Amino acid sequence: MKKDSNVIELVNIGTVYEGERLPVIYDVNLTVKLGEFISIIGPNGAGKTTLLETINGLLSYDKGQGFVFGREIKKHKSEIRREIGYVIQNFEMDPLAPFLCKDIVMSGRTGKIGTFRFAKKSDWDKVWYSMGLVGMIDFAKRPIGKLSGGEFQKILLSRALAQNPKLLLLDEPFSNLDYASRKQVETLLNRIHEKYNITILLVSHDLSFVPSRCKRVIVLDHGKIVMDGGREKILKSDIINSIFNGKGEKT
Amino acid sequence: MIDFPSTLLITSILGALFAGFACSTTGAFVVRMNLASIGYLMSHAAFAGAAFGLMISIDPVLGAIIFSFGIALILGPLAEKARLESNIVIGFLFSFMIALAFIFLNFIPGNAASARALRILWGSIFSVSTNDLVMLSIFSFIIVIFVVIFYKELIAIMFNRKLAESSGINTRLYYFAILFLTGIAVSLSIRIVGGLLVFALIINPTSTAYQFFYDFKKIFIFSPIIGIISCLVGFWLSLISDFPIGASIVLISAIFFTIAIIFSPKRKRGKLKIHQKAS
Ligand SMILES: Nc1ncnc2c1ncn2[C@@H]1O[C@H](COP(=O)(O)OP(=O)(O)O)[C@@H](O)[C@H]1O
Ligand SMILES: [Mg+2]
């Protein structure tokens, strides 16, 4: 079965973690078209990370069917992943970690280059280009552990971009950033979306940062999609207030 | 000092050199991937396996390889599952391996039993056979090929396994390859360095290199260099002082590590050096 027109097509998806009984996300139906820029918002523990990792196959779903680029996720994991750029939720980086930024950005291309092949000049060109895109070219030879939160986030983003992805999955790219860096990353995402028409799914627990080019917002709560629609409508609705319990930075 | 035939001396020196290379190169993975406790267990399993080999009169290296592969097969899948308390399992298996080793040692046949048993505990530079040397050099060659061919995958995995997996690498394959390579490195070196101390030769050189470099390429280059130097100097120390070879090697590598910690540029605060740092 092939579903060609959509980038993502999830039908009644449910994902259970190993050793758990109850699914963390369930009855998830989601259709994403080429070039869409979508924000998925929901409080901590809503299942946002789980949803993203179900889409790129890091977690396998137990119910329903999932397709990415018209291919069933379970059967074509590694091919699908080569076309997906994933920016992982913030993780601790050992300050002494022995990796240079350029090598981390290059590591995004590993799957694309393929086993038994070596990085060519054209691969390095992609690396320099995507580091330039996020304005981090001067950091190429800096150790990865010595970056600020915003710089690290930008390197992870450029790592994903170096992959030339058709789909970008961003897990809380604004967390741990101050206002100025958030703005920078937001502008960057808008620009990338405008320029390359990449399909973007952006996960955030914070209502106040929905980038301007993002026209569709999905609200996830307790593992279910509770709202899905145009940005204006959703951000103004009442349900959002109750879900975020007045904790959303903005209403 | 005693006089040795020069071929024996050369065999021993080469043995020390290759053991240093093999252990400290796999160490680069073990240190970065937090496999220290698995590796530690593995070296003791290899020890038990070597004792087992002596007991049933096969090559102790073969016994060591079988046992450490067993550990890789049991613990690899366990350690992958975050929910399982792999530390508890490691603790349990660790004491179990030591117990097995002592039982096997007890049943080693022949009069020279205690001497041979002690050798795989402490290590002995002159028990290196040409056969061992051939295996060690082939293995060293395999490791070099492995690192060169899969360099980009290894870097990606060592930075972050989940991200590596998400860009299309089958990380489990590499993870297991690394466990098995570590098992072989430990097994082949056990006769030289000894089962109790071989693990230090895996950890110390890489940890030393870690104090100086931010580029993994350099860790891959310098950790074997430090490992080899530790082994050669340790060998010399053992010759002039009659210390057991394993202890000498570990002593030297520990001294290197201590010096590295003290003089590490990574741990120094730059004096009056203005570091440009964006917020
Ligand atoms: N590895 C895991 N095993 C079991 N439960 C998990 C695991 N990871 C996350 N969960 C649970 O799944 C729920 C959703 O987690 P997650 O998708 O990370 O939420 P979010 O990203 O929206 O904060 C949480 O209740 C969390 O406790
Ligand atoms: Mg999350």
Coordinates of C-alpha atoms and ligand atoms in Angstrom, one line a residue:
Chain A
M1 CA 0.0 0.0 0.0
K2 CA 1.4 3.4 -1.0
K3 CA 0.2 6.7 0.0
D4 CA 2.2 9.1 -2.1
S5 CA 0.7 12.5 -1.7
N6 CA 1.4 13.0 2.0
V7 CA 4.7 13.4 3.8
I8 CA 3.3 11.9 7.0
E9 CA 0.2 9.7 7.3
L10 CA -0.6 8.2 10.7
V11 CA -3.8 6.1 11.1
N12 CA -5.0 5.3 14.6
I13 CA -1.4 5.1 15.9
G14 CA -0.8 3.9 19.4
T15 CA 2.7 3.6 20.9
V16 CA 3.5 1.7 24.1
Y17 CA 6.9 1.9 25.8
E18 CA 8.7 -1.4 26.4
G19 CA 7.6 -2.9 29.7
E20 CA 4.6 -0.6 30.0
R21 CA 1.0 -1.6 29.6
L22 CA -0.7 1.7 28.7
P23 CA 0.1 3.5 25.4
V24 CA 1.8 6.9 25.8
I25 CA 0.1 8.1 22.6
Y26 CA -3.0 6.6 21.2
D27 CA -5.7 7.0 18.5
V28 CA -3.4 9.4 16.7
N29 CA -4.5 10.4 13.3
L30 CA -2.3 12.8 11.5
T31 CA -1.9 13.8 7.9
V32 CA 0.9 16.2 6.9
K33 CA 1.3 17.6 3.4
L34 CA 4.4 18.5 1.6
G35 CA 5.8 21.8 2.8
E36 CA 3.6 22.3 5.8
F37 CA 5.1 23.9 8.9
I38 CA 3.3 22.6 12.0
S39 CA 3.7 23.3 15.7
I40 CA 2.8 20.5 18.1
I41 CA 2.2 21.9 21.5
G42 CA 1.3 20.3 24.8
P43 CA 2.4 20.2 28.4
N44 CA 5.3 18.2 29.7
G45 CA 4.6 14.5 29.5
A46 CA 1.9 14.9 26.8
G47 CA 3.7 12.5 24.5
K48 CA 5.3 15.0 22.1
T49 CA 8.7 13.3 22.0
T50 CA 7.0 10.0 21.7
L51 CA 5.0 11.2 18.7
L52 CA 8.2 12.4 16.9
E53 CA 10.1 9.2 17.6
T54 CA 7.2 7.2 16.4
I55 CA 7.3 9.1 13.1
N56 CA 11.0 8.5 12.5
G57 CA 10.7 4.9 13.8
L58 CA 12.9 5.2 16.8
L59 CA 9.9 3.9 18.7
S60 CA 7.7 1.4 17.0
Y61 CA 4.0 1.7 17.2
D62 CA 1.8 -1.1 18.4
K63 CA -1.4 -0.1 16.9
G64 CA -2.5 1.5 13.6
Q65 CA -0.5 2.2 10.5
G66 CA 2.1 4.8 9.8
F67 CA 3.6 6.1 6.6
V68 CA 6.3 8.6 5.9
F69 CA 7.0 9.6 2.3
G70 CA 4.4 7.0 1.3
R71 CA 6.4 4.2 2.9
E72 CA 5.4 2.2 5.9
I73 CA 7.5 3.3 8.8
K74 CA 8.2 -0.1 10.2
K75 CA 9.4 -1.6 7.0
H76 CA 11.6 1.2 5.7
K77 CA 13.1 2.7 8.9
S78 CA 16.5 3.4 7.7
E79 CA 15.6 4.7 4.2
I80 CA 13.0 7.0 5.8
R81 CA 15.4 8.3 8.4
R82 CA 17.9 9.3 5.8
E83 CA 15.4 11.9 4.7
I84 CA 14.4 13.1 8.1
G85 CA 16.4 15.6 10.1
Y86 CA 15.9 15.1 13.8
V87 CA 16.8 17.7 16.4
I88 CA 16.7 15.9 19.7
Q89 CA 15.4 17.4 22.9
N90 CA 18.0 19.1 25.0
F91 CA 20.5 16.7 26.4
E92 CA 23.5 17.2 28.7
M93 CA 26.8 17.6 26.9
D94 CA 30.0 16.7 28.7
P95 CA 32.1 19.9 28.5
L96 CA 35.2 17.8 27.9
A97 CA 33.5 15.8 25.0
P98 CA 36.1 15.3 22.3
F99 CA 34.2 16.3 19.3
L100 CA 34.5 19.4 17.0
C101 CA 31.4 21.1 15.8
K102 CA 32.2 20.4 12.1
D103 CA 32.4 16.7 12.8
I104 CA 29.1 16.7 14.6
V105 CA 27.5 18.5 11.7
M106 CA 29.0 16.0 9.3
S107 CA 27.7 13.1 11.4
G108 CA 24.2 14.1 10.2
R109 CA 25.2 13.0 6.8
T110 CA 26.4 9.5 7.9
G111 CA 23.3 7.7 6.8
K112 CA 23.1 9.5 3.5
I113 CA 26.7 8.8 2.6
G114 CA 26.1 5.1 3.3
T115 CA 28.2 2.3 4.8
F116 CA 31.6 1.6 3.3
R117 CA 31.7 5.1 1.8
F118 CA 33.8 8.1 2.8
A119 CA 32.8 11.7 3.1
K120 CA 33.6 13.5 -0.2
K121 CA 34.2 17.1 -0.8
S122 CA 30.6 17.6 -1.8
D123 CA 29.6 16.3 1.7
W124 CA 31.9 18.8 3.3
D125 CA 30.4 21.5 1.1
K126 CA 27.0 20.6 2.5
V127 CA 28.5 20.9 6.0
W128 CA 29.9 24.3 5.5
Y129 CA 26.8 25.5 3.8
S130 CA 24.5 24.4 6.6
M131 CA 26.8 25.8 9.2
G132 CA 26.7 29.1 7.3
L133 CA 23.0 28.9 7.2
V134 CA 22.7 28.9 11.0
G135 CA 25.5 31.4 11.3
M136 CA 27.9 29.1 13.0
I137 CA 30.7 28.8 10.5
D138 CA 33.2 30.4 12.9
F139 CA 32.5 27.6 15.3
A140 CA 33.6 24.8 13.0
K141 CA 36.7 23.9 15.0
R142 CA 35.3 24.6 18.4
P143 CA 34.7 21.7 20.8
I144 CA 31.0 20.8 21.0
G145 CA 31.0 20.8 24.8
K146 CA 32.0 24.4 25.1
L147 CA 29.0 26.0 23.4
S148 CA 26.2 27.9 25.0
G149 CA 22.7 26.5 24.9
G150 CA 21.8 28.5 21.8
E151 CA 25.0 27.7 20.0
F152 CA 24.6 24.0 20.7
Q153 CA 21.0 24.2 19.5
K154 CA 22.1 25.8 16.2
I155 CA 24.8 23.2 15.7
L156 CA 22.2 20.4 16.2
L157 CA 19.9 22.2 13.7
S158 CA 22.7 22.6 11.2
R159 CA 23.5 18.9 11.7
A160 CA 20.0 18.1 10.7
L161 CA 20.1 20.5 7.7
A162 CA 23.4 19.0 6.4
Q163 CA 21.4 15.9 5.8
N164 CA 19.3 17.7 3.2
P165 CA 16.2 16.5 4.8
K166 CA 12.8 16.5 3.3
L167 CA 11.2 16.5 6.7
L168 CA 12.5 18.2 9.8
L169 CA 11.5 17.0 13.3
L170 CA 12.4 19.5 16.0
D171 CA 12.0 18.6 19.7
E172 CA 11.8 21.7 21.9
P173 CA 14.4 23.6 19.9
F174 CA 13.6 26.7 22.1
S175 CA 14.1 25.2 25.5
N176 CA 17.0 26.6 27.5
L177 CA 17.3 29.6 25.1
D178 CA 17.1 33.2 26.2
Y179 CA 14.8 35.5 24.4
A180 CA 17.3 36.7 21.9
S181 CA 18.5 33.2 20.9
R182 CA 14.9 32.1 20.6
K183 CA 14.2 34.9 18.2
Q184 CA 17.3 34.0 16.2
V185 CA 16.3 30.3 15.9
E186 CA 12.7 31.3 15.1
T187 CA 13.9 33.6 12.3
L188 CA 16.2 30.8 11.1
L189 CA 13.4 28.3 10.9
N190 CA 11.1 30.7 9.0
R191 CA 13.9 31.3 6.6
I192 CA 14.7 27.7 6.0
H193 CA 11.0 26.9 5.5
E194 CA 10.6 29.8 3.0
K195 CA 13.7 29.0 1.1
Y196 CA 13.6 25.2 0.8
N197 CA 10.0 24.4 1.4
I198 CA 11.0 21.6 3.9
T199 CA 8.1 20.1 5.8
I200 CA 8.7 21.0 9.5
L201 CA 7.2 19.5 12.7
L202 CA 8.1 21.6 15.7
V203 CA 7.4 20.4 19.2
S204 CA 7.1 22.9 22.0
H205 CA 5.6 23.0 25.5
D206 CA 5.5 26.8 25.3
L207 CA 2.6 28.5 23.6
S208 CA 4.4 31.8 23.1
F209 CA 6.7 30.6 20.4
V210 CA 4.9 29.5 17.3
P211 CA 7.0 30.8 14.4
S212 CA 5.2 33.1 12.1
R213 CA 5.4 30.9 9.0
C214 CA 3.8 28.1 11.0
K215 CA 0.1 28.0 9.9
R216 CA -1.1 24.9 11.6
V217 CA -1.1 24.1 15.3
I218 CA -1.7 20.7 16.9
V219 CA -2.4 20.4 20.6
L220 CA -1.4 17.2 22.2
D221 CA -2.6 16.3 25.7
H222 CA -2.4 13.0 27.7
G223 CA -1.3 11.2 24.6
K224 CA -4.1 12.3 22.3
I225 CA -4.4 15.0 19.7
V226 CA -7.1 17.3 21.2
M227 CA -7.0 20.0 18.6
D228 CA -5.7 20.4 15.1
G229 CA -6.2 23.5 13.0
G230 CA -5.3 26.9 11.9
R231 CA -2.9 28.8 14.2
E232 CA -5.2 31.8 15.0
K233 CA -8.1 29.6 15.9
I234 CA -6.2 27.3 18.1
L235 CA -4.1 29.8 20.0
K236 CA -7.2 31.8 20.8
S237 CA -9.4 28.9 21.9
D238 CA -10.5 28.3 25.5
I239 CA -9.4 24.7 25.7
I240 CA -5.9 25.7 25.5
N241 CA -6.2 27.7 28.7
S242 CA -7.5 24.8 30.6
I243 CA -4.8 22.4 29.2
F244 CA -2.0 24.7 30.1
N245 CA -3.7 25.6 33.3
G246 CA -2.6 29.2 33.2
K247 CA 1.0 28.0 32.8
G248 CA 1.3 28.9 29.2
E249 CA 3.4 32.0 29.0
K250 CA 0.8 33.7 26.9
T251 CA -2.9 33.4 26.4
Chain B
M1 CA 68.8 -8.7 35.7
I2 CA 69.0 -12.0 34.0
D3 CA 70.2 -12.7 30.4
F4 CA 67.6 -13.6 27.8
P5 CA 67.9 -15.0 24.4
S6 CA 67.3 -12.0 22.1
T7 CA 64.5 -13.7 20.1
L8 CA 62.6 -14.2 23.3
L9 CA 63.2 -10.6 24.2
I10 CA 62.0 -9.3 20.8
T11 CA 58.9 -11.5 21.0
S12 CA 58.1 -10.1 24.4
I13 CA 58.7 -6.5 23.4
L14 CA 56.4 -6.9 20.3
G15 CA 53.8 -8.7 22.5
A16 CA 53.8 -5.7 24.9
L17 CA 53.6 -3.3 22.0
F18 CA 50.6 -5.0 20.3
A19 CA 48.8 -5.6 23.6
G20 CA 49.2 -1.9 24.3
F21 CA 47.9 -1.0 20.9
A22 CA 44.9 -3.4 21.0
C23 CA 43.7 -2.5 24.5
S24 CA 44.1 1.2 24.3
T25 CA 42.4 1.5 20.9
T26 CA 39.3 -0.4 22.0
G27 CA 39.6 1.8 25.1
A28 CA 38.7 4.8 23.0
F29 CA 35.2 3.3 22.5
V30 CA 34.9 1.9 26.0
V31 CA 35.6 5.2 27.7
R32 CA 33.3 7.3 25.5
M33 CA 30.4 4.9 25.4
N34 CA 30.3 4.3 29.1
L35 CA 31.1 0.7 28.8
A36 CA 33.6 0.7 31.6
S37 CA 31.7 -1.6 33.9
I38 CA 30.9 -4.0 31.1
G39 CA 34.5 -4.0 30.0
Y40 CA 35.6 -4.5 33.6
L41 CA 33.4 -7.5 33.9
M42 CA 34.6 -8.8 30.6
S43 CA 38.2 -8.8 31.6
H44 CA 37.3 -10.9 34.7
A45 CA 35.2 -13.2 32.5
A46 CA 38.2 -13.5 30.2
F47 CA 40.3 -14.4 33.3
A48 CA 37.8 -17.1 34.3
G49 CA 37.8 -18.3 30.7
A50 CA 41.6 -18.5 30.7
A51 CA 41.5 -20.5 33.9
F52 CA 38.9 -22.7 32.4
G53 CA 41.1 -23.2 29.4
L54 CA 44.0 -24.3 31.6
M55 CA 41.8 -26.6 33.5
I56 CA 40.6 -28.5 30.4
S57 CA 44.0 -28.2 28.8
I58 CA 43.1 -26.0 25.8
D59 CA 44.7 -22.6 24.9
P60 CA 43.7 -20.3 27.7
V61 CA 43.3 -17.5 25.1
L62 CA 40.5 -19.5 23.5
G63 CA 38.8 -20.0 26.9
A64 CA 39.1 -16.3 27.5
I65 CA 37.6 -15.4 24.2
I66 CA 34.7 -17.8 24.7
F67 CA 33.9 -16.4 28.1
S68 CA 34.1 -12.8 27.2
F69 CA 31.9 -13.4 24.1
G70 CA 29.5 -15.0 26.5
I71 CA 29.4 -11.8 28.5
A72 CA 29.0 -9.7 25.4
L73 CA 26.0 -11.9 24.4
I74 CA 24.4 -11.7 27.8
L75 CA 25.1 -8.1 28.7
G76 CA 24.8 -6.4 25.3
P77 CA 21.1 -6.8 25.1
L78 CA 20.7 -6.2 28.8
A79 CA 22.5 -2.9 28.7
E80 CA 20.5 -1.8 25.7
K81 CA 17.3 -1.8 27.8
A82 CA 17.5 1.2 29.9
R83 CA 14.9 -0.1 32.3
L84 CA 16.9 -3.1 33.4
E85 CA 19.3 -2.4 36.2
S86 CA 22.4 -3.5 34.3
N87 CA 24.6 -2.5 37.2
I88 CA 23.0 -5.1 39.5
V89 CA 23.4 -7.7 36.8
I90 CA 27.1 -6.7 36.3
G91 CA 27.7 -6.9 40.0
F92 CA 26.2 -10.3 40.2
L93 CA 28.1 -11.6 37.2
F94 CA 31.3 -10.1 38.4
S95 CA 31.4 -12.1 41.6
F96 CA 30.2 -15.1 39.8
M97 CA 33.1 -14.9 37.3
I98 CA 35.6 -14.5 40.1
A99 CA 34.2 -17.5 41.9
L100 CA 34.3 -19.6 38.7
A101 CA 37.9 -18.5 38.1
F102 CA 39.0 -19.7 41.5
I103 CA 37.2 -23.0 41.1
F104 CA 38.8 -23.6 37.7
L105 CA 42.3 -22.6 39.1
N106 CA 41.9 -25.1 41.8
F107 CA 41.4 -27.9 39.3
I108 CA 44.2 -27.1 36.9
P109 CA 46.1 -30.4 36.3
G110 CA 49.8 -30.9 36.8
N111 CA 52.5 -29.8 39.1
A112 CA 53.2 -26.5 37.7
A113 CA 49.6 -25.6 38.2
S114 CA 50.1 -22.8 40.7
A115 CA 52.7 -21.1 38.6
R116 CA 50.6 -21.1 35.5
A117 CA 47.6 -20.0 37.4
L118 CA 49.5 -17.1 38.8
R119 CA 50.7 -16.1 35.4
I120 CA 47.2 -15.5 34.1
L121 CA 46.4 -13.5 37.2
W122 CA 49.5 -11.3 37.2
G123 CA 50.6 -11.6 33.6
S124 CA 53.9 -12.7 32.4
I125 CA 55.9 -11.2 29.6
F126 CA 57.8 -14.3 28.7
S127 CA 54.8 -16.5 28.2
V128 CA 54.1 -14.8 24.9
S129 CA 54.3 -17.3 22.1
T130 CA 54.8 -16.6 18.4
N131 CA 51.3 -17.7 18.0
D132 CA 50.0 -15.1 20.4
L133 CA 52.1 -12.5 18.6
V134 CA 50.5 -13.5 15.3
M135 CA 47.0 -13.3 16.7
L136 CA 47.7 -9.9 18.4
S137 CA 49.1 -8.4 15.2
I138 CA 46.2 -9.7 13.1
F139 CA 43.8 -8.3 15.6
S140 CA 45.5 -4.9 15.7
F141 CA 45.3 -4.8 11.9
I142 CA 41.5 -5.6 12.1
I143 CA 40.9 -2.8 14.6
V144 CA 42.7 -0.3 12.4
I145 CA 40.6 -1.4 9.4
F146 CA 37.4 -1.2 11.5
V147 CA 38.2 2.3 12.7
V148 CA 39.1 3.5 9.2
I149 CA 36.2 2.1 7.4
F150 CA 33.5 2.9 9.9
Y151 CA 35.0 6.1 11.2
K152 CA 32.0 8.3 10.4
E153 CA 29.5 5.9 11.9
L154 CA 31.6 5.5 15.0
I155 CA 31.9 9.2 15.5
A156 CA 28.2 9.6 15.1
I157 CA 27.4 6.9 17.6
M158 CA 29.9 8.1 20.1
F159 CA 28.5 11.6 20.0
N160 CA 24.9 10.5 20.6
R161 CA 23.5 7.1 19.9
K162 CA 19.9 8.2 19.4
L163 CA 20.9 10.9 16.9
A164 CA 23.1 8.4 15.0
E165 CA 20.2 5.9 14.9
S166 CA 17.9 8.7 13.7
S167 CA 20.1 9.5 10.7
G168 CA 19.9 6.0 9.4
I169 CA 22.7 4.0 11.1
N170 CA 22.1 0.6 12.6
T171 CA 23.8 1.4 15.9
R172 CA 23.2 -2.0 17.4
L173 CA 25.5 -3.6 14.9
Y174 CA 28.4 -1.3 15.9
Y175 CA 27.6 -1.5 19.6
F176 CA 28.0 -5.3 19.5
A177 CA 31.0 -5.1 17.2
I178 CA 32.7 -2.9 19.9
L179 CA 31.8 -5.3 22.7
F180 CA 33.2 -8.2 20.8
L181 CA 36.4 -6.3 19.8
T182 CA 36.9 -5.4 23.5
G183 CA 36.5 -9.0 24.4
I184 CA 39.1 -10.1 22.0
A185 CA 41.5 -7.4 23.0
V186 CA 41.2 -8.4 26.6
S187 CA 41.6 -12.1 25.9
L188 CA 44.6 -11.7 23.7
S189 CA 46.4 -9.5 26.3
I190 CA 45.5 -11.4 29.3
R191 CA 48.6 -13.6 29.2
I192 CA 50.9 -10.6 29.1
V193 CA 49.2 -8.1 31.4
G194 CA 47.2 -10.5 33.6
G195 CA 43.5 -10.9 34.1
L196 CA 43.4 -8.6 37.2
L197 CA 44.9 -5.6 35.5
V198 CA 44.3 -5.8 31.8
F199 CA 41.3 -3.6 32.1
A200 CA 43.5 -0.7 33.4
L201 CA 45.3 -0.9 30.1
I202 CA 42.0 -0.3 28.3
I203 CA 40.9 2.7 30.4
N204 CA 44.1 4.5 31.4
P205 CA 45.6 5.5 28.0
T206 CA 42.3 6.8 26.6
S207 CA 41.5 8.7 29.8
T208 CA 45.0 10.2 29.6
A209 CA 44.4 11.3 26.0
Y210 CA 41.1 12.7 27.0
Q211 CA 42.8 15.3 29.1
F212 CA 44.5 16.9 26.2
F213 CA 42.3 16.7 23.1
Y214 CA 39.0 17.9 21.9
D215 CA 39.1 16.1 18.6
F216 CA 38.2 12.4 18.5
K217 CA 40.6 11.8 15.7
K218 CA 43.4 12.7 18.0
I219 CA 42.1 10.5 20.7
F220 CA 42.2 7.6 18.2
I221 CA 45.8 8.5 17.5
F222 CA 47.2 9.3 20.9
S223 CA 45.5 6.7 23.0
P224 CA 47.3 3.8 21.3
I225 CA 50.5 5.8 21.4
I226 CA 50.2 6.3 25.2
G227 CA 49.1 2.6 25.5
I228 CA 52.2 1.4 23.6
I229 CA 54.5 3.6 25.6
S230 CA 53.0 2.5 28.9
C231 CA 53.6 -1.1 27.9
L232 CA 57.1 -0.6 26.7
V233 CA 58.2 1.4 29.7
G234 CA 56.3 -1.0 31.9
F235 CA 58.2 -3.9 30.3
W236 CA 61.5 -2.2 31.0
L237 CA 60.5 -1.4 34.6
S238 CA 59.6 -5.0 35.1
L239 CA 63.0 -6.1 33.7
I240 CA 65.0 -3.9 36.0
S241 CA 62.9 -4.2 39.1
D242 CA 61.4 -7.7 38.9
F243 CA 58.0 -6.2 39.4
P244 CA 55.3 -8.3 37.7
I245 CA 54.8 -7.1 34.2
G246 CA 51.1 -6.3 34.5
A247 CA 51.6 -4.3 37.6
S248 CA 54.5 -2.4 36.0
I249 CA 52.5 -1.5 32.9
V250 CA 49.5 -0.4 35.0
L251 CA 51.7 1.6 37.3
I252 CA 53.3 3.5 34.4
S253 CA 49.9 4.1 32.7
A254 CA 48.5 5.3 36.0
I255 CA 51.4 7.7 36.4
F256 CA 50.8 9.1 32.9
F257 CA 47.1 9.6 33.8
T258 CA 48.0 11.4 37.0
I259 CA 50.4 13.7 35.2
A260 CA 47.8 14.3 32.6
I261 CA 45.2 15.3 35.1
I262 CA 47.6 17.7 36.8
F263 CA 48.7 19.3 33.6
S264 CA 45.6 19.0 31.5
P265 CA 44.9 22.1 29.5
K266 CA 41.3 21.2 29.6
R267 CA 41.2 21.6 33.3
K268 CA 43.2 24.8 33.5
R269 CA 41.5 28.2 33.6
G270 CA 43.0 30.4 31.0
K271 CA 44.8 33.2 32.8
L272 CA 44.0 36.6 31.5
K273 CA 43.0 35.0 28.3
I274 CA 39.9 36.5 27.0
H275 CA 37.6 33.8 25.6
Q276 CA 35.0 35.0 23.3
K277 CA 31.8 33.4 24.5
A278 CA 28.4 34.3 23.2
S279 CA 25.6 34.0 25.7
Ligands
LIG1 N1 11.3 5.2 28.0 C1 10.1 5.4 28.6 N2 9.5 4.4 29.2 C2 8.2 4.5 29.8 N3 7.5 5.6 29.7 C3 8.1 6.7 29.1 C4 9.4 6.6 28.5 N4 9.7 7.9 28.0 C5 8.6 8.6 28.3 N5 7.7 7.9 29.0 C6 6.4 8.5 29.4 O1 5.6 8.9 28.3 C7 4.9 10.0 28.6 C8 5.2 11.0 27.4 O2 6.5 11.3 27.4 P1 7.1 12.3 26.3 O3 6.7 11.8 24.9 O4 8.6 12.4 26.5 O5 6.4 13.6 26.6 P2 6.7 15.1 26.2 O6 7.8 15.0 25.2 O7 5.5 15.6 25.7 O8 7.1 15.8 27.4 C9 5.4 10.5 29.9 O9 4.3 10.3 30.8 C10 6.6 9.7 30.2 O10 6.6 9.4 31.6
MG2 MG 9.7 15.8 25.2

